[in-house]
PDB file of C-alpha atoms in Angstrom:
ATOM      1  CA  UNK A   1     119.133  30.511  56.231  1.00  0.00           C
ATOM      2  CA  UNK A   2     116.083  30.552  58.108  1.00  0.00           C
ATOM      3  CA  UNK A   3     113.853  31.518  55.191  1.00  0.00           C
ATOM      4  CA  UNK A   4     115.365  29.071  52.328  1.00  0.00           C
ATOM      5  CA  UNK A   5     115.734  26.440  54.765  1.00  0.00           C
ATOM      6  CA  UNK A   6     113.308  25.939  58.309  1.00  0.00           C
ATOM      7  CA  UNK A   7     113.188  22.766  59.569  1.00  0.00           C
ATOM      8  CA  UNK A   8     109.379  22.925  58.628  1.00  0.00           C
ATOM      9  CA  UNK A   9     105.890  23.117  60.609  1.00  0.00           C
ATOM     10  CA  UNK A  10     104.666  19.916  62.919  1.00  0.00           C
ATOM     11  CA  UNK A  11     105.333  18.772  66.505  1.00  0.00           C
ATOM     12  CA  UNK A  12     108.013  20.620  68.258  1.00  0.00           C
ATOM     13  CA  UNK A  13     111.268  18.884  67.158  1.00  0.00           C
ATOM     14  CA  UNK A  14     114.696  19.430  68.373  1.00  0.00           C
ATOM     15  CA  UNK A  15     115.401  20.899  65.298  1.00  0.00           C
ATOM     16  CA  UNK A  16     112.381  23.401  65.278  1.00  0.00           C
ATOM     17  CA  UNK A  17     113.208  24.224  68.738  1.00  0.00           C
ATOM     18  CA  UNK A  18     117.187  24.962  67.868  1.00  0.00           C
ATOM     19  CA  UNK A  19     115.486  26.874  64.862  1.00  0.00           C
ATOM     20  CA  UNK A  20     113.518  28.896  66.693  1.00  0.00           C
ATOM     21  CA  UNK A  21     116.515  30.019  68.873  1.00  0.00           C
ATOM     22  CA  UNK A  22     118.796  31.086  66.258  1.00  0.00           C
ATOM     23  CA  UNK A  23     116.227  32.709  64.136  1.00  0.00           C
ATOM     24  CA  UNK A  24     115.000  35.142  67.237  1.00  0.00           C
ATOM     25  CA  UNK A  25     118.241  36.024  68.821  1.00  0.00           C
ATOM     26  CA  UNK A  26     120.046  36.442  65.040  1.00  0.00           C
ATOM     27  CA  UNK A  27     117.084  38.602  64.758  1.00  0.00           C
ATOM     28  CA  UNK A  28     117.195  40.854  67.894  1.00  0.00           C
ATOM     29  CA  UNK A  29     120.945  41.043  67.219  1.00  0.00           C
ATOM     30  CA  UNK A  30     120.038  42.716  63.842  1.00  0.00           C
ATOM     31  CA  UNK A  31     117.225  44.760  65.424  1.00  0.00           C
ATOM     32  CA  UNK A  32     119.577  46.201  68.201  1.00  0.00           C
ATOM     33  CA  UNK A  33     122.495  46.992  65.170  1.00  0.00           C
ATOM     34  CA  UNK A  34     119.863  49.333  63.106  1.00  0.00           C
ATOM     35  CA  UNK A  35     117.860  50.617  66.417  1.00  0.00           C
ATOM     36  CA  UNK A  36     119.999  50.663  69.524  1.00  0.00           C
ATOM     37  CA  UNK A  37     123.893  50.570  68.089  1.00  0.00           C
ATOM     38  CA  UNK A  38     124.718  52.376  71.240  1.00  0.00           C
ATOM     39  CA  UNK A  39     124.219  49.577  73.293  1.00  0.00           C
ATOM     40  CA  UNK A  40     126.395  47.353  71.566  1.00  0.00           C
ATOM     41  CA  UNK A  41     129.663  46.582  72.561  1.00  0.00           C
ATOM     42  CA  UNK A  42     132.902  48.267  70.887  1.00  0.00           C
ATOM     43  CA  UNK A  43     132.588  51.901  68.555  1.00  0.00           C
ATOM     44  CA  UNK A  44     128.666  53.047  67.706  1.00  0.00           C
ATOM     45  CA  UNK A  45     130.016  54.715  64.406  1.00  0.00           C
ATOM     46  CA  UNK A  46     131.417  51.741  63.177  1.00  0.00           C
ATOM     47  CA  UNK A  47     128.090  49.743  63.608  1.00  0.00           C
ATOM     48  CA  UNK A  48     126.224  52.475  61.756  1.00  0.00           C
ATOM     49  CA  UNK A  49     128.562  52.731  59.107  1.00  0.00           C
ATOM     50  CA  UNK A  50     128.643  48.778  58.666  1.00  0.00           C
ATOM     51  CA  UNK A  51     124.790  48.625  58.942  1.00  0.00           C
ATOM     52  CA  UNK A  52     124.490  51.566  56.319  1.00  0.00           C
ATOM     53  CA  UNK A  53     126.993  49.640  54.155  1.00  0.00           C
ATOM     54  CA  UNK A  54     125.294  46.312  54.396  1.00  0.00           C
ATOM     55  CA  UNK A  55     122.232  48.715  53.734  1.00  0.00           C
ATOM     56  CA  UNK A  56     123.507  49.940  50.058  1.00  0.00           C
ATOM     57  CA  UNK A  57     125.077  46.045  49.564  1.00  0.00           C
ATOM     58  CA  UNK A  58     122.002  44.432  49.630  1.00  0.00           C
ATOM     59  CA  UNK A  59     119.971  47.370  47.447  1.00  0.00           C
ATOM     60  CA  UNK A  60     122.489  47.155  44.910  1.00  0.00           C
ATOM     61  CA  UNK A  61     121.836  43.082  44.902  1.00  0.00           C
ATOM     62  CA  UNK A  62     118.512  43.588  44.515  1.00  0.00           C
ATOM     63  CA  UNK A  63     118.730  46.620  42.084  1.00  0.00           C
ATOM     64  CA  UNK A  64     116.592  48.578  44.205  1.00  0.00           C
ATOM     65  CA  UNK A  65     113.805  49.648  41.921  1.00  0.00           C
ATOM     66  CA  UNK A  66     111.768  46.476  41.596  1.00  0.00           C
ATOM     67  CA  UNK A  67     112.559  45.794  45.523  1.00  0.00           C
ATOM     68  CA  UNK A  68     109.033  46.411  46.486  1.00  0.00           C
ATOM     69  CA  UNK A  69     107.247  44.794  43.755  1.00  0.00           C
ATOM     70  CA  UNK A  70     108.984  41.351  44.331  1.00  0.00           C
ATOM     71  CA  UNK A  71     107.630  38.901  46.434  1.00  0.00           C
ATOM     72  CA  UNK A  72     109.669  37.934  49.459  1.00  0.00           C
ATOM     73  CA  UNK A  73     110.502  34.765  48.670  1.00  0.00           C
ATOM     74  CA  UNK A  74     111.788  36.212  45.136  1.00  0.00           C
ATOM     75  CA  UNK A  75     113.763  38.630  46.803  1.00  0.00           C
ATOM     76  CA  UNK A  76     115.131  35.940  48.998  1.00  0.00           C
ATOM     77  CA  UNK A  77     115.936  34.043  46.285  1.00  0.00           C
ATOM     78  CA  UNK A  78     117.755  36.895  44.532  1.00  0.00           C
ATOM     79  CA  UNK A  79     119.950  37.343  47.802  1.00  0.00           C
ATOM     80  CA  UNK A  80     121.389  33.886  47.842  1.00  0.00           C
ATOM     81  CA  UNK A  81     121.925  33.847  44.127  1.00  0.00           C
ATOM     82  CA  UNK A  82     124.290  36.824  44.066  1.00  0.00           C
ATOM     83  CA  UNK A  83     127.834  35.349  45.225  1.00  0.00           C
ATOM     84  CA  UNK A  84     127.343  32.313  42.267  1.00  0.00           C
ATOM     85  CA  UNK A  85     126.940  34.886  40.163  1.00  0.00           C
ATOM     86  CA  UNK A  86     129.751  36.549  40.829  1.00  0.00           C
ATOM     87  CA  UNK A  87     133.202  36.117  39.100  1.00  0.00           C
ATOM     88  CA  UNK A  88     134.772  35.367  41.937  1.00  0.00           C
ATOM     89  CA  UNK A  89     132.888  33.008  44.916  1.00  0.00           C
ATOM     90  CA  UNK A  90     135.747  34.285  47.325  1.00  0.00           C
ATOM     91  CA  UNK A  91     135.037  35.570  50.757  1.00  0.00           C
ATOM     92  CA  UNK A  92     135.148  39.686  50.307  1.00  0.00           C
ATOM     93  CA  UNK A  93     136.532  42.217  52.935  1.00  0.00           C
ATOM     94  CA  UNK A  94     133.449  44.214  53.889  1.00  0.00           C
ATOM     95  CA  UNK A  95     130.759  42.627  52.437  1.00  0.00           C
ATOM     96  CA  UNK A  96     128.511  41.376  54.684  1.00  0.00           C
ATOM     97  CA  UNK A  97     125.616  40.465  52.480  1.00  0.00           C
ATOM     98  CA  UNK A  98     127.542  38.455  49.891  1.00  0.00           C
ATOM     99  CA  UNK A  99     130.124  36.641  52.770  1.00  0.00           C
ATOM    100  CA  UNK A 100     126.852  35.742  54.954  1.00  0.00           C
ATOM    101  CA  UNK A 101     124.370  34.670  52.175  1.00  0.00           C
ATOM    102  CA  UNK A 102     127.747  32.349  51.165  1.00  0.00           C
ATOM    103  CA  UNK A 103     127.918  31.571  55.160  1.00  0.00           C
ATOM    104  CA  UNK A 104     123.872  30.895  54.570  1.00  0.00           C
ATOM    105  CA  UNK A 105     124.513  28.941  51.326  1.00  0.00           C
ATOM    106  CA  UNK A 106     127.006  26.620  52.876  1.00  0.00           C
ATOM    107  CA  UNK A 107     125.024  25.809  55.988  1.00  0.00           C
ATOM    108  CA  UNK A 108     122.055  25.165  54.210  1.00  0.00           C
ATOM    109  CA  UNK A 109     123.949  22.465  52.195  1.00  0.00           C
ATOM    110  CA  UNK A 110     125.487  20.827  55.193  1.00  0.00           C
ATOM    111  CA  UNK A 111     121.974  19.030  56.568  1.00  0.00           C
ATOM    112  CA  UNK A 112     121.508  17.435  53.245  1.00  0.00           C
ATOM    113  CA  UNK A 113     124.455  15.239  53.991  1.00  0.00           C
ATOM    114  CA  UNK A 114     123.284  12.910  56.849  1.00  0.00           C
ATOM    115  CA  UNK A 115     119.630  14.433  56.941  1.00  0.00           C
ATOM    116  CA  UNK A 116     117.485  15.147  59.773  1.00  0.00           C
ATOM    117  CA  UNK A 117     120.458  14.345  62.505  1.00  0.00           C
ATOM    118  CA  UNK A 118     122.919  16.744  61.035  1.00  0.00           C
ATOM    119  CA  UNK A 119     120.016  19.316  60.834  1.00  0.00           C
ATOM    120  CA  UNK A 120     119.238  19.327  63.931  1.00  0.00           C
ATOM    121  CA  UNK A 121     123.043  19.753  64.761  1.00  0.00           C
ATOM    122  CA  UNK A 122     123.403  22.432  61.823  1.00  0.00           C
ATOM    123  CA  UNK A 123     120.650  24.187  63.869  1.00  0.00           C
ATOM    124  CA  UNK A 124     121.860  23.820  67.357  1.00  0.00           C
ATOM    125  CA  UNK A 125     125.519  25.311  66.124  1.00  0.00           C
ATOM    126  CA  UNK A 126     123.622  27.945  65.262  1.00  0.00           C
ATOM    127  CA  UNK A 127     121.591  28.464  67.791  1.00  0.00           C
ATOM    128  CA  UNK A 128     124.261  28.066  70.691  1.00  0.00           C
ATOM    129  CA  UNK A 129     126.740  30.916  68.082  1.00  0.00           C
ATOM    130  CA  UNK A 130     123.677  33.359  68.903  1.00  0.00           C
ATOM    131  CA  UNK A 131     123.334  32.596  72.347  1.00  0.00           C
ATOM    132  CA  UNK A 132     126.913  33.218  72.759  1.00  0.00           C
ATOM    133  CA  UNK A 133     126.927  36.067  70.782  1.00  0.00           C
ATOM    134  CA  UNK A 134     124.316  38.145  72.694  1.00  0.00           C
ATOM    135  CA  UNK A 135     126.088  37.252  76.268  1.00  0.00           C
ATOM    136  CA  UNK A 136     129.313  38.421  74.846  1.00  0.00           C
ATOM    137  CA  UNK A 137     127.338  41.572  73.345  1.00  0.00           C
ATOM    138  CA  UNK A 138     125.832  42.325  76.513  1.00  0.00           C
ATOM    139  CA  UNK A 139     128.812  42.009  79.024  1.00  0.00           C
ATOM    140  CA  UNK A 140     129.965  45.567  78.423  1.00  0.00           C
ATOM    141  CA  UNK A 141     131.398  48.066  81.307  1.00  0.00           C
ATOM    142  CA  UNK A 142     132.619  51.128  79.518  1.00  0.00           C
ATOM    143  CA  UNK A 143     130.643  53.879  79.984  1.00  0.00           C
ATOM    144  CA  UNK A 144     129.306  54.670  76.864  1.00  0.00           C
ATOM    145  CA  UNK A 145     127.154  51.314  76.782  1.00  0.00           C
ATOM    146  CA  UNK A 146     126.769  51.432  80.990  1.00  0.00           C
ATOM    147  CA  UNK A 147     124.526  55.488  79.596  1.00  0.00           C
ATOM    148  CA  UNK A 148     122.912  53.155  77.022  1.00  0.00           C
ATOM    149  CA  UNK A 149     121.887  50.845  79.072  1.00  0.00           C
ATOM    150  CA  UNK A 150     120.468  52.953  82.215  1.00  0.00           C
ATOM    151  CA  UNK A 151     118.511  55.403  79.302  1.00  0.00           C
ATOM    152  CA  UNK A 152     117.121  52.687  77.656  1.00  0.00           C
ATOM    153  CA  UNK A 153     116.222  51.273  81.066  1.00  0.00           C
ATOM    154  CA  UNK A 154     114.176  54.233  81.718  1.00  0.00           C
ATOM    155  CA  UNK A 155     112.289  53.823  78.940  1.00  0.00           C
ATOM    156  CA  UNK A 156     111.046  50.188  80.118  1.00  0.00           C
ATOM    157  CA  UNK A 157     114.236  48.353  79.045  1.00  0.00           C
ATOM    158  CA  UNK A 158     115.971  46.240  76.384  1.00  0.00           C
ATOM    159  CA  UNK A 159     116.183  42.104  76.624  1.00  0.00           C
ATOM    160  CA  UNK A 160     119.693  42.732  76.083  1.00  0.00           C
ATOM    161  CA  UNK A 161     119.673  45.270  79.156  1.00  0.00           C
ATOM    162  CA  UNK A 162     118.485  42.558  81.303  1.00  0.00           C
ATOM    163  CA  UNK A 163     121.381  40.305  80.150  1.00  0.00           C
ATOM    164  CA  UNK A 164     123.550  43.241  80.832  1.00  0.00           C
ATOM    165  CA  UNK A 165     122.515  43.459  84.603  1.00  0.00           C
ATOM    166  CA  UNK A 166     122.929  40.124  85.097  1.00  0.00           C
ATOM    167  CA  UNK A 167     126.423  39.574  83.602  1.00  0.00           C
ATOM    168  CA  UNK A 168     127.257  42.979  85.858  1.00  0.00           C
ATOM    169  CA  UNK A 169     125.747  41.476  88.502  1.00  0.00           C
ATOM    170  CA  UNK A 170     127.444  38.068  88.377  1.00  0.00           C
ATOM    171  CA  UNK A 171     130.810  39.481  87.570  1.00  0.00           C
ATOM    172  CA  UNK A 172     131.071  38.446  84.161  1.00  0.00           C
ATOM    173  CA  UNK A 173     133.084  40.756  82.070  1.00  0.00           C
ATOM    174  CA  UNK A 174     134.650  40.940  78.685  1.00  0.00           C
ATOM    175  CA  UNK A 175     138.529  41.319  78.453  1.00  0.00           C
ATOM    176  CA  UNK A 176     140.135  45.303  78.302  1.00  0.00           C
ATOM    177  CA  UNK A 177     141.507  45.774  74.860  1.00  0.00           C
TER     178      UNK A 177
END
């Protein structure tokens, strides 16, 4: 979304500002799936193995070989081409690159309806999904992520370790399953 579609350069809009949001915290959220899965709420296997499978998703998209020698933009391109190629545009069990560059596709059409208002909105939904996202990621009190979070502390600490603290701290907890 954020590279086929940025609400552009200039003065600090709304907009830019909601952009910014979503972009950063979508982001860290991917940063702490391939780098710090054990801080993440829920089994550490299972993010691995859907990171590894998103992984080998997206290199078969992109065929792999010429991967380095295409620009970014082309490979970009490439990505949110692949589920209108497809014979079927249907949603697909498992598939996170193909169901989230159609999630991407869909969004990025929606601002072209009522222009720069429903961007801004389109934006802001996606900004405020993130920001809910990484509170609900960080509330965690089993004791696998409570060991994540006091080694990584150690080490100088995790944004999402300070959102863990304070949700702890507050009271704020997630459901028992």
């Amino acid at each position: 979304m954020e590279a086929k579609y940025s609400p552009g350069k200039g003065k600090q809009s709304k907009a830019s500002q909601y952009h910014m949001v979503a972009t950063r915290l979508s982001k860290y959220c991917a940063y702490l799936v391939a780098f710090h899965p054990e801080l993440l709420p829920d089994n550490q296997e299972k993010s691995e193995r859907v990171f590894e499978a998103a992984k080998e998703e997206l290199k078969a998209t992109l065929k792999c070989a010429p991967y380095y020698l295409l620009r970014w933009r082309s490979r970009v391109n490439e990505v949110m081409a692949a589920p209108n190629r497809e014979a079927t545009a249907a949603w697909k069990d498992g598939k996170v690159v193909h169901n989230g560059t159609k999630l991407g596709n869909m969004l990025r059409e929606e601002p072209t309806r009522d222009g720069d208002s429903q961007r801004e909105q389109t934006w802001k939904l996606l900004a405020d999904l993130w920001t809910e996202l990484l509170v609900y990621i960080a509330r965690s009190s089993d004791e696998e992520r409570v060991m994540g979070h006091e080694s990584v502390l150690v080490q100088g600490g995790e944004f999402i370790t300070v959102l863990w603290a304070l949700t702890t701290h507050t009271g704020i907890t997630r459901p028992e399953k």
